[in-house]
């Protein structure tokens, strides 16, 4: 991007600029300057204006116990009140809050009034079971109205929810229940996906028998597929029975702004997934600001974020942000390829979606589908309702960006390539749709107020044009508060001593354009893979592999993949002799299924290779960089003089 002539900038359409929340680059720069000149004032003014407080805060930011920052700490509010009651009170009771489209195409519309009543009934049910402020509730549900209701109901009574993605295994569910010491589990009999009804309750039941889940007193089960399921007397209740006789009114629990709204487990570079703990006030503030600044949300918008509530994107952009802004949103159960590859485009057409937010991996697979099957090409659909597009989860390659821009956005919709993380809670680097000239593949500039930078190993900022480590220099309201149960790991992972504990380490590499300062994310710098936009720790997959009785040792690396961004490649040493031919093929299947059961299908290695050993240095360290080259099929050009066993490389080539 260094030579202006070669860079193609895409500009937002005038009509959008005119009415945008952030209108033009001068407005963007003015916001950044406002934050620079008066950091606390910038956030404090917006926290007052955008949130309804039961008790106002007097202090914006408390840095006395850094890096355990506190925002708006003496203020009290309720997140569910801010998302529901106040919209009803503003006269939006009959406005559609969410449009649920099921796997089979069935559509249910829920108004703000109705959503509030549903949330209140379930909140009362939870209270009746003894769930109270500060208790943890694990939610293991497919995409559903009840999923949103359950999250909001927890928020209403001050219970801290922890969603476990419905595609995760019983073991993963068990680990999360145990770590959070949850008192209740909300699940469903099953889930619909691509025309199939899959069981869910049996997986939850199994998790509860694996040990460590004695804290669970209640299991609440949503009837979704109608499949027979085992209900344990005294422990299990149907969701509809629990809500049946409950009042539509439920006094919110007014909580401190710092009260943990949720924990969400995400992969780190070492050990078990970490429970990222978020706040109530600061989190909701930035969920709303992202909706307003990055998505320019207007009362007339129909907003569709295709993420699952199991990921942070589904928290900020389904459960909380859109509702707090009084928007109408789509909640989608199913897959983009069922009943055919035109599902997304038909839904945009049918529901007149105006803002569409999805992941590059979905776009790439739909490009392929459209190329192979012209009958579901986006040109077959009326997508003229769209005015803005978004991308999230991984870097978007310019070819996919351009296709998205042309074929979905009709060349008239800005694309906001939003960089953020489970830990950041909300957008941190993203174009402003009515201001920022876009360059495919770049997430462009920091969200107003976010002080992002690229530094070297010592924490010194590097010149533009030079790659380095992405950091954020000042705390921000929606940031992670701690790792549940492990404050030391929080400090070590995000505020390392290398930077004197003063910089937030995102875990990604980045480079800034020499002319514009635009950020391009160059990928993770730790042992975290990004497969189809899902974060997976290599260590997690390795531990799953070595838990198999036949496996002696395993090393997992990523390999670039056209469709999924990265693909998982596992190098495995068996306890027995190195298998070949049919025997190897059978063990590969067995190990793939094993990892699928241990963690979840998304963690299955695409490629498994067997060696009599792994390439190690004389001091016994696995040479991962070398494995990455082998995984890609590259010639090993690296210096292997420190390698103990060079003959092993031949065995590990693909
Ligand atoms: C929201 C979310 C975070 C990691 C992050 C980075 C990658 C996310 C990106 C992106 C390039 C973007 N990532 N958005 N990389 N451009 N627009 O995805 O959270 O699941 O925690 O993943 O995803 O590597 O560090 P999470």
XYZ file of C-alpha atoms and ligand atoms in Angstrom:
680
model
C 0.000 0.000 0.000
C 3.001 2.244 0.040
C 2.520 3.647 -3.427
C -0.638 5.772 -3.610
C -1.013 5.092 -7.339
C -1.322 1.364 -6.821
C -3.818 1.517 -4.008
C -7.456 1.445 -4.959
C -9.510 3.299 -2.401
C -13.216 2.690 -2.144
C -15.212 5.669 -0.932
C -18.479 5.626 0.977
C -21.477 6.838 -1.038
C -22.472 10.462 -0.472
C -25.964 9.663 0.691
C -24.564 7.508 3.485
C -21.927 10.062 4.430
C -24.548 12.785 4.721
C -26.605 11.002 7.358
C -23.888 8.980 9.058
C -23.218 9.057 12.803
C -19.596 9.732 11.908
C -19.902 11.831 8.783
C -16.665 12.339 6.901
C -13.040 12.078 7.981
C -13.074 15.439 9.734
C -15.768 14.143 12.053
C -13.712 10.984 12.655
C -10.576 12.966 13.448
C -12.548 15.290 15.711
C -13.747 12.298 17.745
C -10.197 10.949 18.020
C -8.965 14.353 19.116
C -11.736 14.675 21.663
C -10.580 11.372 23.181
C -6.926 12.370 23.084
C -7.532 15.706 24.780
C -9.912 14.397 27.412
C -9.880 10.618 27.527
C -12.166 10.159 30.498
C -14.517 12.880 29.340
C -14.848 11.209 25.945
C -16.078 7.942 27.431
C -17.830 9.472 30.422
C -20.026 11.782 28.352
C -21.138 8.880 26.182
C -21.734 6.578 29.142
C -24.083 9.249 30.538
C -25.830 9.879 27.248
C -26.200 6.304 25.970
C -26.945 4.309 29.129
C -29.731 4.623 31.679
C -28.259 4.543 35.182
C -30.115 3.712 38.377
C -27.356 5.453 40.257
C -25.059 7.754 38.317
C -21.309 7.198 38.414
C -18.995 9.880 39.753
C -15.683 8.428 38.565
C -15.059 7.379 34.967
C -11.828 5.374 35.115
C -10.076 3.935 38.151
C -6.500 2.917 37.329
C -5.351 2.436 40.927
C -5.071 -1.343 40.602
C -3.799 -1.570 37.011
C -4.178 -3.655 34.895
C -7.415 -4.439 36.747
C -9.091 -1.302 35.489
C -12.508 -0.159 36.623
C -14.948 1.937 34.645
C -17.897 3.894 36.025
C -17.395 1.827 39.191
C -19.807 3.579 41.564
C -22.621 3.701 39.016
C -25.450 1.165 39.062
C -27.493 -0.072 36.136
C -29.083 -3.134 34.621
C -28.148 -4.335 31.148
C -31.489 -5.977 30.407
C -33.329 -2.821 31.494
C -31.168 -0.856 29.068
C -31.912 -3.280 26.233
C -35.632 -3.816 26.784
C -37.583 -1.727 29.305
C -36.253 1.572 28.164
C -37.141 0.846 24.546
C -40.654 -0.146 25.601
C -40.831 3.004 27.749
C -39.747 5.059 24.729
C -42.750 3.803 22.789
C -40.968 1.037 20.872
C -42.989 -1.752 22.559
C -44.584 -2.870 19.313
C -41.426 -2.533 17.247
C -39.996 -5.873 16.127
C -36.922 -6.570 18.228
C -35.989 -9.808 16.591
C -36.972 -11.827 13.583
C -36.115 -15.450 14.128
C -35.730 -17.576 11.031
C -35.434 -21.263 11.756
C -33.494 -23.885 9.848
C -36.726 -24.936 8.078
C -37.508 -21.343 7.090
C -40.186 -20.723 9.698
C -40.245 -17.076 10.782
C -41.165 -15.739 14.236
C -41.301 -12.032 15.004
C -40.859 -10.873 18.569
C -41.660 -7.291 19.548
C -39.784 -5.409 22.259
C -42.819 -5.741 24.536
C -43.046 -9.471 23.923
C -39.308 -9.971 24.347
C -39.390 -8.113 27.657
C -42.262 -10.295 28.867
C -40.456 -13.488 27.823
C -37.284 -12.360 29.535
C -39.146 -11.411 32.692
C -40.962 -14.734 32.905
C -37.739 -16.660 32.560
C -35.892 -14.328 34.928
C -38.615 -14.970 37.513
C -38.290 -18.712 36.900
C -34.541 -18.564 37.501
C -35.056 -16.522 40.651
C -37.618 -19.088 41.792
C -34.933 -21.760 41.471
C -32.738 -19.721 43.765
C -30.423 -18.296 41.089
C -29.226 -14.922 42.320
C -26.837 -12.065 41.625
C -23.292 -13.278 41.086
C -24.235 -16.917 40.389
C -22.925 -18.362 37.149
C -25.298 -19.906 34.631
C -24.014 -21.939 31.701
C -26.042 -21.710 28.492
C -25.608 -24.534 25.974
C -28.203 -23.715 23.352
C -28.532 -23.559 19.589
C -29.427 -20.270 17.892
C -32.917 -19.567 19.144
C -35.160 -16.935 20.643
C -34.675 -18.705 23.968
C -30.906 -18.257 23.662
C -31.310 -14.475 23.627
C -34.025 -14.664 26.297
C -31.768 -16.729 28.552
C -28.863 -14.281 28.225
C -31.089 -11.286 28.895
C -32.790 -13.046 31.817
C -29.430 -13.722 33.453
C -28.492 -10.077 32.968
C -31.813 -9.066 34.494
C -31.205 -10.909 37.771
C -27.478 -10.203 37.885
C -26.440 -13.799 37.177
C -23.260 -14.101 35.120
C -23.796 -16.195 32.009
C -21.283 -18.328 30.242
C -22.317 -19.537 26.805
C -20.838 -22.748 25.520
C -21.116 -23.086 21.743
C -23.643 -25.794 20.812
C -21.008 -27.511 18.659
C -18.691 -28.159 21.599
C -18.305 -31.599 23.146
C -19.430 -32.891 26.542
C -15.836 -32.637 27.752
C -15.550 -28.987 26.715
C -18.899 -28.271 28.358
C -17.859 -30.041 31.536
C -14.587 -28.093 31.742
C -16.420 -24.787 31.445
C -19.109 -25.701 33.977
C -16.459 -26.754 36.463
C -14.236 -23.717 35.989
C -17.185 -21.352 36.413
C -18.749 -23.454 39.213
C -22.106 -22.822 37.571
C -25.354 -23.374 39.495
C -27.621 -23.898 36.491
C -27.386 -25.192 32.944
C -29.754 -24.105 30.187
C -29.864 -26.413 27.189
C -32.293 -27.880 24.661
C -33.467 -31.324 23.634
C -31.779 -30.904 20.283
C -30.951 -28.542 17.455
C -31.818 -28.220 13.780
C -29.001 -27.864 11.293
C -29.195 -28.253 7.559
C -32.466 -30.194 7.682
C -31.292 -32.585 10.363
C -32.381 -32.745 13.984
C -29.325 -33.304 16.156
C -29.424 -34.200 19.843
C -28.038 -31.791 22.439
C -29.447 -32.867 25.812
C -27.625 -36.236 25.779
C -24.321 -34.353 25.391
C -25.256 -32.098 28.315
C -26.243 -35.151 30.362
C -22.921 -36.773 29.605
C -21.037 -33.620 30.617
C -22.760 -33.696 33.984
C -21.628 -37.277 34.601
C -17.976 -36.574 33.829
C -17.335 -35.217 37.314
C -16.757 -31.695 38.587
C -20.296 -30.482 37.883
C -21.815 -30.939 41.346
C -22.474 -27.216 41.575
C -25.274 -27.560 38.987
C -28.591 -27.660 40.828
C -30.953 -27.030 37.924
C -31.026 -27.985 34.273
C -33.567 -26.120 32.174
C -34.396 -27.689 28.828
C -35.844 -25.851 25.818
C -38.045 -28.037 23.623
C -36.733 -27.481 20.126
C -36.723 -30.679 18.074
C -39.272 -32.606 20.102
C -37.004 -35.635 20.284
C -37.436 -37.851 23.358
C -35.098 -36.871 26.108
C -34.176 -38.029 29.498
C -35.329 -35.675 32.269
C -33.784 -36.198 35.686
C -36.383 -35.716 38.419
C -35.560 -32.917 40.839
C -32.898 -31.496 38.525
C -34.345 -31.037 35.044
C -37.248 -28.745 34.112
C -38.687 -27.870 30.712
C -38.162 -24.234 29.857
C -41.860 -23.797 28.973
C -42.966 -25.349 32.266
C -40.571 -23.168 34.223
C -42.005 -20.036 32.568
C -45.668 -21.123 32.538
C -46.990 -19.453 35.664
C -44.487 -16.667 35.936
C -45.327 -12.989 35.990
C -44.493 -10.771 32.991
C -42.996 -8.298 35.420
C -39.603 -8.734 37.026
C -37.794 -6.047 38.968
C -34.262 -5.832 37.571
C -31.305 -6.393 39.869
C -29.427 -3.096 39.854
C -25.759 -3.996 39.672
C -22.490 -2.085 39.860
C -21.080 -1.164 36.454
C -18.206 -3.582 37.058
C -20.506 -6.508 37.839
C -19.571 -9.445 35.570
C -22.218 -9.675 32.853
C -20.638 -12.744 31.333
C -17.701 -15.072 31.088
C -16.825 -16.417 27.664
C -14.176 -19.074 27.231
C -11.724 -18.589 24.421
C -8.545 -20.273 23.292
C -5.188 -19.044 24.447
C -1.702 -20.126 23.512
C -1.232 -22.355 26.531
C -3.305 -24.721 28.603
C -7.042 -24.690 28.910
C -9.350 -22.086 27.389
C -9.523 -18.930 29.448
C -12.717 -17.516 30.878
C -12.745 -13.952 29.606
C -14.712 -11.907 32.144
C -16.651 -8.865 30.999
C -18.302 -6.005 32.864
C -21.839 -4.615 32.601
C -21.536 -0.831 32.113
C -18.389 -0.453 30.045
C -19.245 -3.467 27.922
C -22.735 -2.261 27.057
C -21.501 1.251 26.339
C -19.121 0.060 23.661
C -21.539 -2.513 22.272
C -23.810 0.464 21.581
C -21.028 2.683 20.293
C -19.960 -0.026 17.839
C -23.536 -0.262 16.594
C -23.692 3.500 16.176
C -20.255 4.328 14.806
C -19.277 1.200 12.849
C -22.736 0.120 11.694
C -24.305 3.577 11.662
C -27.457 1.953 13.060
C -30.693 3.831 12.365
C -34.243 3.148 13.636
C -35.245 1.905 10.179
C -32.426 -0.636 9.897
C -32.799 -4.403 9.820
C -29.531 -5.669 11.202
C -28.260 -9.187 10.629
C -25.193 -10.599 12.299
C -24.807 -14.234 11.241
C -22.616 -15.267 14.178
C -23.670 -17.833 16.779
C -24.342 -16.661 20.337
C -21.573 -19.077 21.316
C -18.991 -16.550 20.125
C -18.337 -13.012 21.288
C -19.730 -11.601 18.041
C -23.073 -13.157 18.940
C -22.899 -11.542 22.367
C -22.127 -7.997 21.291
C -24.021 -7.997 17.996
C -27.029 -10.218 18.730
C -27.736 -10.421 22.450
C -26.849 -6.871 23.485
C -25.760 -4.164 21.014
C -28.697 -4.172 18.576
C -31.286 -4.445 21.366
C -29.719 -1.679 23.447
C -30.002 0.504 20.326
C -33.662 -0.400 19.799
C -32.907 -1.965 16.416
C -34.637 -4.800 14.580
C -32.364 -7.776 14.162
C -32.364 -11.195 12.552
C -31.597 -14.308 14.580
C -30.781 -17.216 12.305
C -30.770 -20.939 13.022
C -29.177 -23.119 10.371
C -26.372 -23.102 7.859
C -25.718 -20.874 4.816
C -25.928 -23.849 2.446
C -29.370 -25.183 3.401
C -31.799 -25.649 1.730
C -29.383 -24.280 -0.854
C -26.429 -21.945 -1.177
C -28.751 -18.970 -1.675
C -30.018 -19.052 1.916
C -28.281 -15.857 3.043
C -29.217 -13.902 -0.064
C -32.853 -15.042 0.066
C -33.047 -14.027 3.710
C -31.601 -10.584 2.957
C -34.233 -10.208 0.228
C -37.171 -11.530 2.289
C -36.433 -9.545 5.433
C -35.123 -6.450 3.648
C -31.904 -6.581 5.605
C -30.051 -3.264 5.541
C -26.878 -4.076 7.496
C -25.270 -7.485 7.042
C -22.360 -8.733 9.145
C -20.620 -12.030 8.473
C -17.223 -13.763 8.377
C -14.763 -14.026 5.474
C -14.891 -17.818 5.664
C -18.648 -17.737 4.923
C -18.075 -15.337 2.040
C -15.336 -17.518 0.549
C -17.446 -20.648 0.691
C -20.442 -18.824 -0.803
C -18.298 -17.518 -3.666
C -17.487 -21.122 -4.481
C -21.126 -22.135 -4.199
C -22.264 -19.275 -6.448
C -19.601 -20.112 -9.031
C -20.628 -23.757 -9.117
C -24.343 -23.148 -9.070
C -25.570 -20.071 -10.960
C -29.136 -20.591 -9.694
C -28.056 -19.474 -6.225
C -25.744 -16.708 -7.409
C -26.505 -13.503 -5.471
C -27.568 -11.828 -8.734
C -30.704 -13.996 -8.590
C -31.863 -12.087 -5.521
C -32.981 -8.567 -4.806
C -30.339 -7.279 -2.418
C -31.174 -3.614 -2.899
C -32.232 -3.171 0.748
C -28.584 -3.460 1.834
C -26.741 -0.261 2.679
C -23.791 -1.491 4.700
C -21.729 -4.689 5.009
C -19.417 -5.949 7.715
C -16.702 -8.571 8.058
C -15.258 -10.102 11.212
C -13.273 -12.984 12.648
C -10.197 -13.134 10.457
C -8.407 -11.099 7.835
C -10.488 -10.790 4.668
C -8.479 -11.433 1.534
C -8.870 -8.702 -1.116
C -10.492 -11.071 -3.641
C -13.241 -12.005 -1.191
C -13.605 -8.339 -0.193
C -14.122 -7.298 -3.803
C -16.642 -10.046 -4.482
C -18.558 -9.108 -1.328
C -18.486 -5.451 -2.383
C -19.588 -6.077 -5.976
C -21.977 -8.986 -5.729
C -23.577 -8.493 -2.323
C -23.195 -4.757 -1.862
C -23.893 -3.951 -5.513
C -20.892 -1.623 -5.465
C -22.786 0.842 -3.256
C -22.338 -0.486 0.304
C -19.259 0.270 2.380
C -17.662 -2.788 4.002
C -16.553 -2.363 7.588
C -13.717 -4.816 8.184
C -13.973 -4.861 11.971
C -10.977 -6.044 13.948
C -11.713 -6.996 17.540
C -11.503 -9.920 19.959
C -13.373 -11.733 22.696
C -11.156 -9.735 25.048
C -11.834 -6.325 23.551
C -15.618 -6.749 23.859
C -16.295 -4.368 20.970
C -14.713 -3.054 17.783
C -11.211 -1.652 18.182
C -9.989 -1.098 14.611
C -12.529 -0.553 11.856
C -13.537 1.834 9.108
C -16.324 4.304 9.874
C -18.787 3.558 7.052
C -19.615 7.191 6.353
C -16.070 8.418 6.543
C -13.120 6.104 5.994
C -11.857 5.434 2.453
C -11.573 1.649 2.345
C -8.755 -0.552 1.141
C -9.564 -4.256 0.733
C -7.731 -6.324 3.335
C -7.127 -3.476 5.770
C -9.223 -2.860 8.879
C -8.028 0.752 8.455
C -8.037 2.944 11.568
C -8.754 2.701 15.300
C -12.257 3.098 16.618
C -12.514 6.609 18.099
C -10.994 6.551 21.579
C -9.000 3.338 21.048
C -5.261 3.948 21.114
C -3.933 1.117 18.976
C -0.264 0.930 18.015
C 2.336 -1.381 16.494
C 5.424 -1.970 18.641
C 8.603 -4.069 18.741
C 9.559 -6.633 21.434
C 10.496 -3.873 23.842
C 7.199 -2.041 23.468
C 8.626 0.798 21.377
C 6.440 1.956 18.523
C 7.857 0.979 15.130
C 7.693 3.304 12.131
C 4.763 2.935 9.737
C 5.568 0.403 7.064
C 7.348 -1.873 9.503
C 5.610 -4.949 10.888
C 5.321 -5.538 14.621
C 3.102 -6.431 17.525
C -0.391 -4.977 17.889
C -1.052 -3.325 21.250
C -3.549 -0.936 22.796
C -1.995 1.795 24.895
C -4.826 2.798 27.177
C -7.603 0.830 28.882
C -11.053 1.055 27.261
C -14.517 0.534 28.769
C -15.424 -2.797 27.099
C -12.097 -4.494 27.773
C -11.704 -7.861 29.499
C -11.608 -7.407 33.283
C -9.774 -10.572 34.221
C -9.558 -14.260 33.434
C -12.099 -16.014 35.605
C -10.297 -17.724 38.493
C -6.895 -16.737 37.184
C -5.927 -13.059 37.598
C -2.226 -13.949 37.265
C -2.786 -15.458 33.844
C -4.739 -12.333 32.885
C -1.753 -10.142 33.731
C 0.754 -12.425 32.060
C -1.284 -12.922 28.881
C -2.409 -9.369 28.249
C -0.155 -6.998 30.184
C 3.207 -8.787 30.029
C 6.311 -7.586 31.816
C 8.051 -7.140 28.439
C 5.976 -4.006 28.129
C 6.302 -3.082 31.827
C 2.683 -4.180 32.201
C 1.574 -0.999 30.470
C 0.412 -2.160 27.043
C -2.470 -4.482 26.183
C -1.104 -7.280 24.026
C -3.689 -8.353 21.455
C -1.810 -11.463 20.286
C -1.847 -10.381 16.648
C 0.831 -8.955 14.418
C 0.118 -5.825 12.400
C 1.651 -3.382 9.980
C 0.645 0.219 9.286
C 0.599 1.711 5.822
C 3.384 4.258 5.336
C 1.074 6.891 3.876
C -2.204 6.480 5.682
C -1.298 4.666 8.894
C -3.949 2.089 8.029
C -3.612 -1.143 9.981
C -3.382 -4.521 8.303
C -3.529 -7.513 10.632
C -0.873 -10.048 9.742
C -2.181 -12.904 11.904
C -1.680 -14.326 15.364
C 1.779 -14.167 16.858
C 1.054 -16.870 19.432
C 0.087 -20.517 19.157
C -3.503 -19.723 18.357
C -5.014 -20.821 15.048
C -7.912 -19.190 13.287
C -9.974 -21.790 11.461
C -13.062 -20.404 9.745
C -12.912 -17.462 12.115
C -12.863 -19.710 15.183
C -10.003 -19.487 17.613
C -8.288 -22.761 18.457
C -5.238 -23.192 20.662
C -2.684 -25.615 19.230
C -2.018 -26.831 22.787
C -5.672 -27.702 23.285
C -5.672 -29.914 20.206
C -2.335 -31.447 21.171
C -3.646 -32.328 24.636
C -6.703 -33.931 23.069
C -4.497 -35.990 20.743
C -2.136 -37.230 23.434
C -5.132 -38.221 25.555
C -5.749 -40.955 22.957
C -4.329 -44.319 24.053
C -2.332 -44.839 20.859
C -0.653 -41.436 20.813
C 2.736 -40.796 22.369
C 3.355 -37.255 21.191
C 1.700 -34.651 18.991
C 2.419 -31.208 17.585
C -0.197 -29.091 15.885
C 0.370 -26.185 13.523
C -1.673 -24.142 11.076
C -1.404 -24.088 7.293
C -2.914 -21.402 5.057
C -6.166 -22.612 3.525
C -8.105 -20.922 0.724
C -11.462 -21.637 2.298
C -11.026 -21.745 6.052
C -8.186 -19.231 6.369
C -6.100 -21.709 8.281
C -6.272 -25.501 8.403
C -5.151 -27.684 11.299
C -2.223 -30.016 10.624
C -1.174 -32.530 13.287
C 2.160 -34.333 13.454
C 1.740 -37.444 15.539
C 4.055 -40.033 17.047
C 2.277 -43.237 17.999
C 3.234 -45.499 20.887
C 3.485 -48.384 18.414
C 5.314 -48.458 15.078
C 4.737 -45.691 12.519
C 1.694 -46.719 10.468
C 1.486 -46.527 6.681
C -1.122 -47.169 3.978
C -4.589 -48.347 5.035
C -3.560 -48.656 8.639
C -2.475 -45.011 8.688
C -5.720 -43.945 6.997
C -7.781 -45.794 9.624
C -5.889 -44.238 12.526
C -6.208 -40.785 10.954
C -10.014 -41.192 10.899
C -9.965 -42.475 14.449
C -7.896 -39.522 15.694
C -9.996 -36.974 13.805
C -13.169 -38.330 15.396
C -11.467 -38.457 18.758
C -10.570 -34.773 18.638
C -14.087 -34.037 17.434
C -15.437 -35.729 20.533
C -12.885 -34.231 22.923
C -13.268 -30.615 21.799
C -15.787 -30.350 18.964
C -15.883 -30.946 15.210
C -14.267 -27.559 14.454
C -11.067 -28.777 16.121
C -10.627 -31.863 13.909
C -7.223 -31.778 12.188
C -7.601 -31.696 8.410
C -4.257 -33.378 7.888
C -2.548 -35.864 10.219
C 0.986 -37.111 9.523
C 2.901 -39.790 11.388
C 6.573 -39.802 12.258
C 8.743 -41.981 14.445
C 9.575 -38.764 16.233
C 9.059 -35.023 15.926
C 11.816 -32.697 14.743
C 13.521 -31.527 17.901
C 16.460 -29.394 18.835
C 19.270 -30.909 20.822
C 17.684 -29.465 23.920
C 14.465 -31.313 23.116
C 12.338 -28.424 21.855
C 9.956 -29.187 19.026
C 10.891 -27.030 16.028
C 7.475 -25.654 15.222
C 8.598 -23.272 12.533
C 9.930 -26.223 10.647
C 6.659 -28.077 11.094
C 4.834 -25.064 9.660
C 6.986 -25.257 6.544
C 6.369 -28.992 6.226
C 2.634 -28.457 6.708
C 2.590 -25.979 3.828
C 4.534 -28.371 1.642
C 7.401 -25.882 1.427
C 10.964 -26.971 1.116
C 12.725 -26.715 4.420
C 14.983 -23.753 3.887
C 15.526 -23.080 7.532
C 18.839 -23.792 9.183
C 18.466 -27.298 10.634
C 21.908 -27.557 12.146
C 20.442 -27.561 15.645
C 18.136 -30.413 14.711
C 18.819 -33.635 16.570
C 17.091 -35.939 14.085
C 17.043 -34.512 10.528
C 16.093 -37.880 9.016
C 12.614 -37.478 10.527
C 11.715 -34.689 8.091
C 11.270 -37.075 5.173
C 8.573 -38.983 7.100
C 6.636 -35.842 7.910
C 6.329 -34.432 4.409
C 2.721 -34.469 3.170
C -14.440 -10.903 17.167
C -13.605 -12.136 17.150
C -10.113 -12.744 17.711
C -9.019 -12.939 16.686
C -8.114 -11.750 16.566
C -7.616 -11.890 15.134
C -8.836 -12.401 14.397
C -10.896 -10.926 14.216
C -10.404 -9.715 12.470
C -9.321 -10.578 12.732
C -8.153 -9.690 10.963
C -10.296 -8.828 11.349
N -9.665 -11.325 13.813
N -11.353 -9.959 13.404
N -8.200 -10.560 11.987
N -9.144 -8.844 10.640
N -11.280 -7.977 11.000
O -13.367 -12.703 16.098
O -13.130 -12.558 18.358
O -13.029 -15.099 18.364
O -11.788 -13.700 20.070
O -11.022 -13.817 17.700
O -9.604 -13.097 15.385
O -6.606 -12.846 15.070
O -7.103 -11.810 17.539
P -12.259 -13.860 18.676
